[in-house]
Coordinates of C-alpha atoms in Angstrom, one line a residue:
X245 CA 5.0 28.0 -3.2
X246 CA 5.3 24.5 -1.7
X247 CA 1.8 23.4 -2.5
X248 CA 2.2 19.8 -1.3
X249 CA 3.4 20.8 2.1
X250 CA 0.8 23.5 2.3
X251 CA -2.0 21.0 1.5
X252 CA -0.8 18.8 4.3
X253 CA -0.7 21.7 6.7
X254 CA -4.2 22.9 5.7
X255 CA -5.6 19.4 6.3
X256 CA -4.2 19.3 9.8
X257 CA -1.0 17.2 9.2
X258 CA 2.0 19.0 10.8
X259 CA 4.5 18.2 8.1
X260 CA 7.2 20.7 9.3
X261 CA 7.0 19.3 12.9
X262 CA 7.2 15.8 11.5
X263 CA 10.3 16.6 9.4
X264 CA 12.0 18.0 12.5
X265 CA 11.1 14.8 14.5
X266 CA 12.5 12.7 11.6
X267 CA 15.7 14.7 11.4
X268 CA 16.3 14.2 15.1
X269 CA 15.8 10.5 14.9
X270 CA 18.2 10.2 12.0
X271 CA 20.9 12.2 13.7
X272 CA 21.3 9.6 16.4
X273 CA 24.3 7.2 16.6
X274 CA 23.8 3.5 16.1
X275 CA 24.1 2.9 19.9
X276 CA 21.7 5.7 20.7
X277 CA 19.3 4.5 18.1
X278 CA 19.0 1.1 19.7
X279 CA 18.0 2.8 22.9
X280 CA 15.5 5.0 21.0
X281 CA 13.8 1.9 19.4
X282 CA 13.4 0.2 22.8
X283 CA 12.1 3.3 24.4
X284 CA 9.5 3.9 21.6
X285 CA 8.4 0.2 21.7
X286 CA 7.7 0.5 25.4
X287 CA 6.0 3.9 25.1
X288 CA 3.6 2.9 22.3
X289 CA 2.5 -0.3 24.1
X290 CA 2.1 1.4 27.4
X291 CA 0.0 4.1 25.7
X292 CA -2.4 1.8 24.1
X293 CA -2.8 -0.4 27.2
X294 CA -3.7 2.7 29.2
X295 CA -5.8 4.6 26.7
X296 CA -7.2 2.0 24.2
X297 CA -9.9 -0.3 25.5
X298 CA -9.7 -2.6 22.5
X299 CA -6.0 -3.1 22.9
X300 CA -6.1 -3.4 26.6
X301 CA -8.6 -6.3 26.2
X302 CA -6.5 -7.8 23.4
X303 CA -3.4 -8.0 25.6
X304 CA -5.3 -8.9 28.8
X305 CA -3.1 -11.1 31.1
X306 CA 0.1 -10.6 29.0
X307 CA 3.4 -9.7 30.6
X308 CA 4.0 -6.4 28.7
X309 CA 7.6 -6.4 30.0
X310 CA 8.4 -9.3 27.8
X311 CA 8.1 -8.1 24.2
X312 CA 8.1 -11.6 22.8
X313 CA 5.0 -12.4 24.7
X314 CA 3.0 -9.5 23.2
X315 CA 0.3 -11.1 21.0
X316 CA 0.5 -10.9 17.2
X317 CA -2.2 -8.7 15.7
X318 CA -3.7 -9.8 12.4
X319 CA -6.0 -8.1 10.0
X320 CA -8.9 -10.2 11.2
X321 CA -8.5 -8.9 14.7
X322 CA -9.2 -5.4 13.2
X323 CA -12.4 -6.2 11.4
X324 CA -14.5 -4.4 14.0
X325 CA -16.1 -1.0 13.8
X326 CA -13.4 1.7 13.8
X327 CA -14.8 3.6 16.7
X328 CA -14.3 0.6 19.0
X329 CA -10.6 0.5 18.1
X330 CA -9.7 4.2 18.7
X331 CA -7.8 5.4 21.7
X332 CA -9.5 7.6 24.3
X333 CA -8.4 11.0 23.0
X334 CA -9.5 10.3 19.4
X335 CA -12.8 10.1 17.5
X336 CA -13.8 9.9 13.8
X337 CA -13.3 13.6 13.4
X338 CA -9.8 14.1 14.7
X339 CA -8.0 11.2 12.9
X340 CA -6.9 10.4 9.4
X341 CA -9.1 7.5 8.2
X342 CA -8.6 5.2 5.2
X343 CA -9.2 1.7 4.1
X344 CA -6.8 -1.1 3.2
X345 CA -6.9 -2.3 -0.4
X346 CA -8.0 -5.8 0.6
X347 CA -5.3 -7.3 -1.6
X348 CA -4.7 -9.8 1.2
X349 CA -8.4 -10.7 1.2
X350 CA -8.9 -9.2 4.7
X351 CA -10.1 -5.6 4.3
X352 CA -10.6 -3.2 7.1
X353 CA -10.8 0.5 8.0
X354 CA -8.0 2.1 10.0
X355 CA -7.0 5.4 11.5
X356 CA -3.8 7.4 12.2
X357 CA -3.4 10.4 14.4
X358 CA -2.3 13.6 12.5
X359 CA 1.3 13.6 13.7
X360 CA 1.7 9.9 12.7
X361 CA 0.3 10.6 9.3
X362 CA 2.5 13.6 8.8
X363 CA 5.5 11.4 9.8
X364 CA 4.5 9.0 7.1
X365 CA 4.8 11.7 4.5
X366 CA 8.0 13.0 6.1
X367 CA 9.6 9.6 5.6
X368 CA 8.3 9.3 2.0
X369 CA 9.6 12.7 1.1
X370 CA 13.0 11.9 2.7
X371 CA 13.4 8.7 0.7
X372 CA 12.4 10.3 -2.6
X373 CA 14.9 13.0 -1.8
X374 CA 17.7 10.4 -2.0
X375 CA 17.0 10.6 -5.8
X376 CA 16.6 14.4 -6.0
X377 CA 12.8 14.1 -6.2
X378 CA 10.7 16.7 -4.4
X379 CA 7.0 16.3 -4.0
X380 CA 6.6 20.1 -4.0
X381 CA 8.1 20.6 -7.5
X382 CA 9.1 17.3 -9.2
X383 CA 6.4 16.4 -11.7
X384 CA 5.1 12.9 -11.3
X385 CA 3.6 10.5 -13.9
X386 CA 1.3 8.6 -11.6
X387 CA 0.1 5.1 -12.6
X388 CA -2.7 4.6 -10.1
X389 CA -6.4 4.0 -9.9
X390 CA -8.9 6.8 -9.5
X391 CA -12.5 6.8 -8.2
X392 CA -15.0 7.2 -11.0
X393 CA -17.7 8.8 -8.9
X394 CA -17.8 12.6 -9.6
X395 CA -16.8 13.7 -6.0
X396 CA -14.0 11.1 -5.6
X397 CA -12.7 11.7 -9.1
X398 CA -12.3 15.5 -8.8
X399 CA -11.0 15.2 -5.2
X400 CA -8.1 13.0 -6.5
X401 CA -7.5 15.3 -9.5
X402 CA -7.2 18.2 -7.1
X403 CA -4.8 16.3 -4.9
X404 CA -2.8 15.5 -8.0
X405 CA -2.7 19.2 -8.9
X406 CA -1.4 20.1 -5.5
X407 CA 1.2 17.3 -5.6
X408 CA 2.5 18.2 -9.1
X409 CA 1.5 15.0 -10.7
X410 CA -0.6 13.7 -13.7
X411 CA -2.5 10.5 -13.2
X412 CA -2.6 7.7 -15.8
X413 CA -5.5 5.4 -15.0
X414 CA -4.6 1.7 -14.6
X415 CA -8.2 0.7 -15.5
X416 CA -7.4 0.6 -19.2
X417 CA -4.0 -0.9 -20.2
X418 CA -4.9 -1.2 -23.9
X419 CA -2.5 -0.2 -26.7
X420 CA -4.9 2.6 -27.6
X421 CA -4.6 4.0 -24.1
X422 CA -0.8 3.6 -24.2
X423 CA -0.7 5.6 -27.4
X424 CA -2.3 8.4 -25.5
X425 CA 0.3 8.0 -22.7
X426 CA 3.1 8.4 -25.3
X427 CA 1.7 11.7 -26.5
X428 CA 1.4 13.0 -22.9
X429 CA 5.0 12.1 -22.1
X430 CA 6.2 13.9 -25.3
X431 CA 4.4 17.1 -24.3
X432 CA 5.2 17.1 -20.5
X433 CA 8.3 17.6 -18.5
X434 CA 7.9 14.6 -16.1
X435 CA 10.6 14.0 -13.5
X436 CA 9.6 10.5 -12.6
X437 CA 7.1 7.7 -12.8
X438 CA 5.4 6.3 -9.7
X439 CA 2.7 3.6 -9.4
X440 CA 1.6 0.0 -9.5
X441 CA 4.2 -2.4 -10.7
X442 CA 2.1 -4.5 -13.0
X443 CA 0.7 -1.4 -14.8
X444 CA 4.1 0.1 -15.4
X445 CA 5.5 -3.2 -16.6
X446 CA 2.6 -3.4 -19.2
X447 CA 3.5 0.1 -20.4
X448 CA 7.2 -1.0 -20.7
X449 CA 6.1 -4.0 -22.8
X450 CA 4.2 -1.7 -25.1
X451 CA 7.3 0.4 -25.5
X452 CA 9.3 -2.7 -26.3
X453 CA 6.9 -3.7 -29.0
X454 CA 7.2 -0.2 -30.4
X455 CA 11.0 -0.2 -30.1
X456 CA 10.8 3.0 -28.0
X457 CA 12.8 4.3 -25.0
X458 CA 10.7 6.6 -22.8
X459 CA 13.6 9.0 -21.8
X460 CA 14.1 9.7 -25.5
X461 CA 10.5 10.9 -25.6
X462 CA 10.7 12.7 -22.3
X463 CA 14.3 13.7 -21.6
X464 CA 13.5 15.2 -18.2
X465 CA 12.8 11.8 -16.6
X466 CA 15.1 10.9 -13.7
X467 CA 13.7 7.7 -12.1
X468 CA 10.8 5.2 -11.9
X469 CA 9.4 4.2 -8.5
X470 CA 7.2 1.0 -8.4
X471 CA 5.1 0.0 -5.5
X472 CA 2.2 -2.2 -4.2
X473 CA 3.2 -5.4 -6.2
X474 CA 6.2 -7.6 -6.5
X475 CA 9.0 -6.4 -8.9
X476 CA 10.7 -9.4 -10.5
X477 CA 14.3 -9.1 -11.6
X478 CA 13.3 -9.7 -15.3
X479 CA 10.7 -6.9 -15.1
X480 CA 13.2 -4.5 -13.5
X481 CA 15.6 -5.1 -16.4
X482 CA 12.8 -4.5 -18.9
X483 CA 11.8 -1.2 -17.2
X484 CA 15.4 0.0 -17.1
X485 CA 15.9 -0.8 -20.7
X486 CA 12.6 0.7 -22.0
X487 CA 12.6 3.7 -19.7
X488 CA 16.3 4.5 -19.8
X489 CA 16.2 5.6 -16.1
X490 CA 16.9 4.0 -12.7
X491 CA 14.1 1.8 -11.3
X492 CA 13.5 2.1 -7.6
X493 CA 11.6 -0.5 -5.6
X494 CA 9.2 0.6 -2.9
X495 CA 7.4 -1.5 -0.3
X496 CA 4.7 0.0 1.9
X497 CA 1.3 -0.4 3.5
X498 CA -1.3 2.3 3.8
X499 CA -2.2 1.4 7.4
X500 CA 1.4 1.6 8.5
X501 CA 3.9 3.7 6.5
X502 CA 6.6 3.3 3.9
X503 CA 8.2 0.0 4.9
X504 CA 11.2 -0.3 2.7
X505 CA 12.8 1.8 -0.1
X506 CA 15.7 1.0 -2.4
X507 CA 18.6 3.2 -1.4
X508 CA 21.5 4.5 -3.5
X509 CA 23.5 1.3 -2.7
X510 CA 20.7 -0.7 -4.3
X511 CA 19.7 -2.2 -0.9
X512 CA 16.0 -2.3 0.2
X513 CA 16.4 -0.2 3.3
X514 CA 13.7 -0.6 5.9
X515 CA 12.1 2.4 7.6
X516 CA 13.5 2.0 11.1
X517 CA 12.7 5.6 12.1
X518 CA 8.9 5.1 12.6
X519 CA 8.5 1.3 12.4
X520 CA 9.9 -1.8 14.1
X521 CA 10.1 -4.7 11.8
X522 CA 10.4 -8.4 12.9
X523 CA 10.7 -11.7 11.0
X524 CA 8.8 -14.5 12.9
X525 CA 8.4 -18.2 12.4
X526 CA 5.1 -20.1 12.6
X527 CA 5.4 -20.2 16.5
X528 CA 5.9 -16.4 16.6
X529 CA 9.6 -16.7 17.5
X530 CA 12.0 -14.1 16.1
X531 CA 14.2 -15.6 13.4
X532 CA 17.9 -15.0 12.9
X533 CA 18.9 -12.6 10.1
X534 CA 18.9 -14.4 6.7
X535 CA 16.0 -16.7 7.5
X536 CA 12.6 -16.5 5.8
X537 CA 9.5 -15.8 7.9
X538 CA 6.4 -13.7 8.5
X539 CA 6.8 -9.9 8.4
X540 CA 5.5 -8.4 11.6
X541 CA 5.5 -4.7 12.1
X542 CA 5.0 -2.2 15.0
X543 CA 4.0 1.4 14.3
X544 CA 6.0 3.4 16.8
X545 CA 4.0 6.6 16.5
X546 CA 0.3 5.9 15.9
X547 CA -1.4 6.8 19.1
X548 CA -4.9 6.8 17.6
X549 CA -4.9 3.1 16.6
X550 CA -2.7 0.3 17.7
X551 CA -0.6 -1.5 15.2
X552 CA 1.7 -3.5 17.5
X553 CA 3.3 -6.7 16.3
X554 CA 1.0 -6.5 13.3
X555 CA 1.2 -9.4 10.9
X556 CA 1.0 -7.7 7.5
X557 CA 0.5 -11.0 5.6
X558 CA 3.8 -11.1 3.8
X559 CA 6.8 -13.3 3.9
X560 CA 10.3 -11.9 3.8
X561 CA 14.0 -12.1 4.8
X562 CA 16.2 -9.6 6.6
X563 CA 19.7 -9.3 5.3
X564 CA 22.6 -10.6 7.4
X565 CA 24.2 -7.1 7.2
X566 CA 21.2 -5.4 8.9
X567 CA 21.7 -3.2 11.9
X568 CA 19.1 -1.7 14.2
X569 CA 19.4 1.7 12.6
X570 CA 19.7 0.3 9.0
X571 CA 17.8 -3.0 8.6
X572 CA 17.9 -4.3 5.0
X573 CA 15.1 -6.3 3.4
X574 CA 16.9 -9.0 1.5
X575 CA 13.8 -10.6 -0.1
X576 CA 10.1 -10.0 -0.2
X577 CA 7.9 -13.0 -1.1
X578 CA 4.4 -13.0 -2.5
X579 CA 3.1 -9.6 -3.4
X580 CA 1.8 -10.1 -7.0
X581 CA -1.3 -9.1 -8.8
X582 CA -2.6 -10.5 -12.0
X583 CA -4.1 -8.6 -14.9
X584 CA -7.7 -8.9 -15.9
X585 CA -8.1 -9.4 -19.7
X586 CA -11.6 -8.6 -20.9
X587 CA -13.7 -9.6 -24.0
X588 CA -12.9 -6.4 -25.7
X589 CA -9.2 -7.0 -25.4
X590 CA -8.9 -4.3 -22.8
X591 CA -6.6 -5.1 -19.8
X592 CA -7.0 -3.8 -16.3
X593 CA -4.7 -4.0 -13.3
X594 CA -5.6 -6.4 -10.5
X595 CA -5.8 -3.5 -8.1
X596 CA -8.7 -2.1 -10.1
X597 CA -10.8 -4.5 -8.0
X598 CA -10.0 -2.4 -4.9
X599 CA -12.1 0.4 -6.3
X600 CA -14.8 -2.0 -7.4
X601 CA -15.0 -3.9 -4.1
X602 CA -15.1 -0.7 -2.0
X603 CA -18.8 -1.4 -2.1
X604 CA -18.4 -4.4 0.2
X605 CA -15.6 -3.1 2.4
X606 CA -17.9 -1.7 5.1
X607 CA -17.1 -0.6 8.6
X608 CA -19.8 -3.0 10.0
X609 CA -17.5 -5.9 9.4
X610 CA -20.2 -7.9 7.6
X611 CA -17.8 -9.2 4.9
X612 CA -14.8 -10.7 6.6
X613 CA -12.8 -11.6 3.6
X614 CA -13.2 -12.1 -0.1
X615 CA -11.4 -13.1 -3.4
X616 CA -12.3 -12.5 -7.0
X617 CA -11.7 -15.0 -9.7
X618 CA -11.9 -14.5 -13.4
X619 CA -13.2 -17.8 -14.7
X620 CA -13.8 -16.8 -18.3
X621 CA -13.2 -13.7 -20.4
X622 CA -16.6 -12.3 -19.5
X623 CA -17.2 -14.0 -16.1
X624 CA -16.0 -13.0 -12.6
X625 CA -16.8 -14.8 -9.4
X626 CA -16.7 -13.0 -6.0
X627 CA -16.2 -15.5 -3.2
X628 CA -16.7 -14.1 0.2
X629 CA -17.0 -15.0 3.9
X630 CA -19.9 -13.4 5.7
X631 CA -22.3 -14.0 8.5
X632 CA -25.1 -13.6 6.0
X633 CA -25.5 -13.3 2.2
X634 CA -25.1 -10.1 0.4
X635 CA -28.4 -8.4 -0.4
X636 CA -29.7 -8.1 -4.0
X637 CA -29.1 -4.4 -3.8
X638 CA -25.5 -4.8 -2.7
X639 CA -24.8 -7.3 -5.5
X640 CA -26.3 -5.0 -8.0
X641 CA -24.1 -2.2 -6.8
X642 CA -21.1 -4.3 -7.3
X643 CA -22.2 -5.3 -10.8
X644 CA -22.7 -1.6 -11.7
X645 CA -19.2 -0.9 -10.5
X646 CA -17.8 -3.7 -12.7
X647 CA -19.5 -2.1 -15.6
X648 CA -18.3 1.4 -14.7
X649 CA -14.6 0.4 -14.1
X650 CA -14.2 -2.4 -16.6
X651 CA -16.8 -2.7 -19.4
X652 CA -20.5 -3.7 -19.9
X653 CA -21.9 -7.2 -20.5
X654 CA -19.8 -8.9 -17.8
X655 CA -21.2 -11.8 -15.8
X656 CA -20.7 -11.5 -12.0
X657 CA -21.3 -14.5 -9.8
X658 CA -21.4 -14.4 -6.0
X659 CA -20.6 -17.3 -3.7
X660 CA -20.7 -17.2 0.1
X661 CA -18.4 -19.6 2.0
X662 CA -17.6 -20.3 5.6
X663 CA -13.9 -20.0 5.0
X664 CA -11.5 -19.4 2.1
X665 CA -8.7 -21.6 1.1
X666 CA -5.4 -19.9 1.8
X667 CA -1.8 -20.3 0.6
X668 CA 0.9 -21.8 2.6
X669 CA 1.9 -18.4 3.8
X670 CA -1.7 -17.7 4.9
X671 CA -2.2 -14.9 2.4
X672 CA -5.0 -14.5 -0.1
X673 CA -4.5 -13.0 -3.5
X674 CA -7.6 -10.8 -3.9
X675 CA -7.7 -11.2 -7.6
X676 CA -6.7 -14.2 -9.7
X677 CA -7.3 -15.1 -13.3
X678 CA -7.8 -18.5 -14.9
X679 CA -7.4 -16.9 -18.4
X680 CA -4.1 -17.6 -20.2
X681 CA -2.6 -14.3 -21.0
X682 CA -0.1 -13.4 -23.7
X683 CA 3.3 -12.3 -22.4

């Protein structure tokens, strides 16, 4: 039984229909594909102007026939109650709803219609299929976070069961935890690893210290897929050496789709089937292939919520050999997350703070942006921009989450500011540490 596909169908996501749509898109010639992209761009913008009050207001007075005049949408533009951003035919009960991780410092809640979300999974399944990996039967070693509240925890574990995967939590990256990982790999027939880059790199460093190769412990392994954070060349070499399997680089965003996936020719192939990706300069002009600029993306199928010329907050370069049907991401700049090192010696991935700060990612848009700084081994400072200060109750909730996900006896400081200092690229790193860490 295809449990993964079945679970999508049961939840209202028409995966079979989505796979047929994707198959039809991919069958088109290069010339026909160019026509397809232009048609989908026009259709999605016309739809939202006609059926989405938020987007109609956002584009008021713009010549929609001139694509380059369409305003750039940022995360801050979306920090409004979700209900005010949905299209006419949609409400909170007939859309897929999720939250961004806030890794850029600008968290918000978003929605996708069910067909759009099914297409997301159809594209992901297609790309993993390049490496003979099937979500319905290939067993995954998953390096991700997991909610620690009872309901959220068991919900994720059930989803893991349906998706044929076992989750290794990134909240504890200690040697003791890694010893447990080793035993699990020895006793399980995993087909691949998938998860946060920094966590998987830490596991590879542990294997290096132990002079172990993972495939010798788990011979069924075929590949390792890393996501969410930058994969440096040196880290990729380390992973390939210590795992003994190909390492595949993935780039995605939960509010959009899978953006790019390393193909069998070792190119970072962009998802052109459901997304339109542009590289823009500081004046919002499209840059020639090979030049570095802001990555701006249009979701071609999301009717529930507009993501049209959406600035994702990353800097990148499109390869000179890109075509409309097969664009190649030559370089991605600035998606790194530090590790938190705690007084006990325990380490935790930077994305742990997504789970902690869910307490302040609210749909009311009170907190506009935030960063977390580790100033000492036992001290963390949450700097946030808000119309008013966090309540004592809210701050205590966050402190409780720090204890739950990290360890007790940590000091948490709160500082409200009018604005946060941003990097040259305009992006914020949600977590940074001032603690010198061993390599």
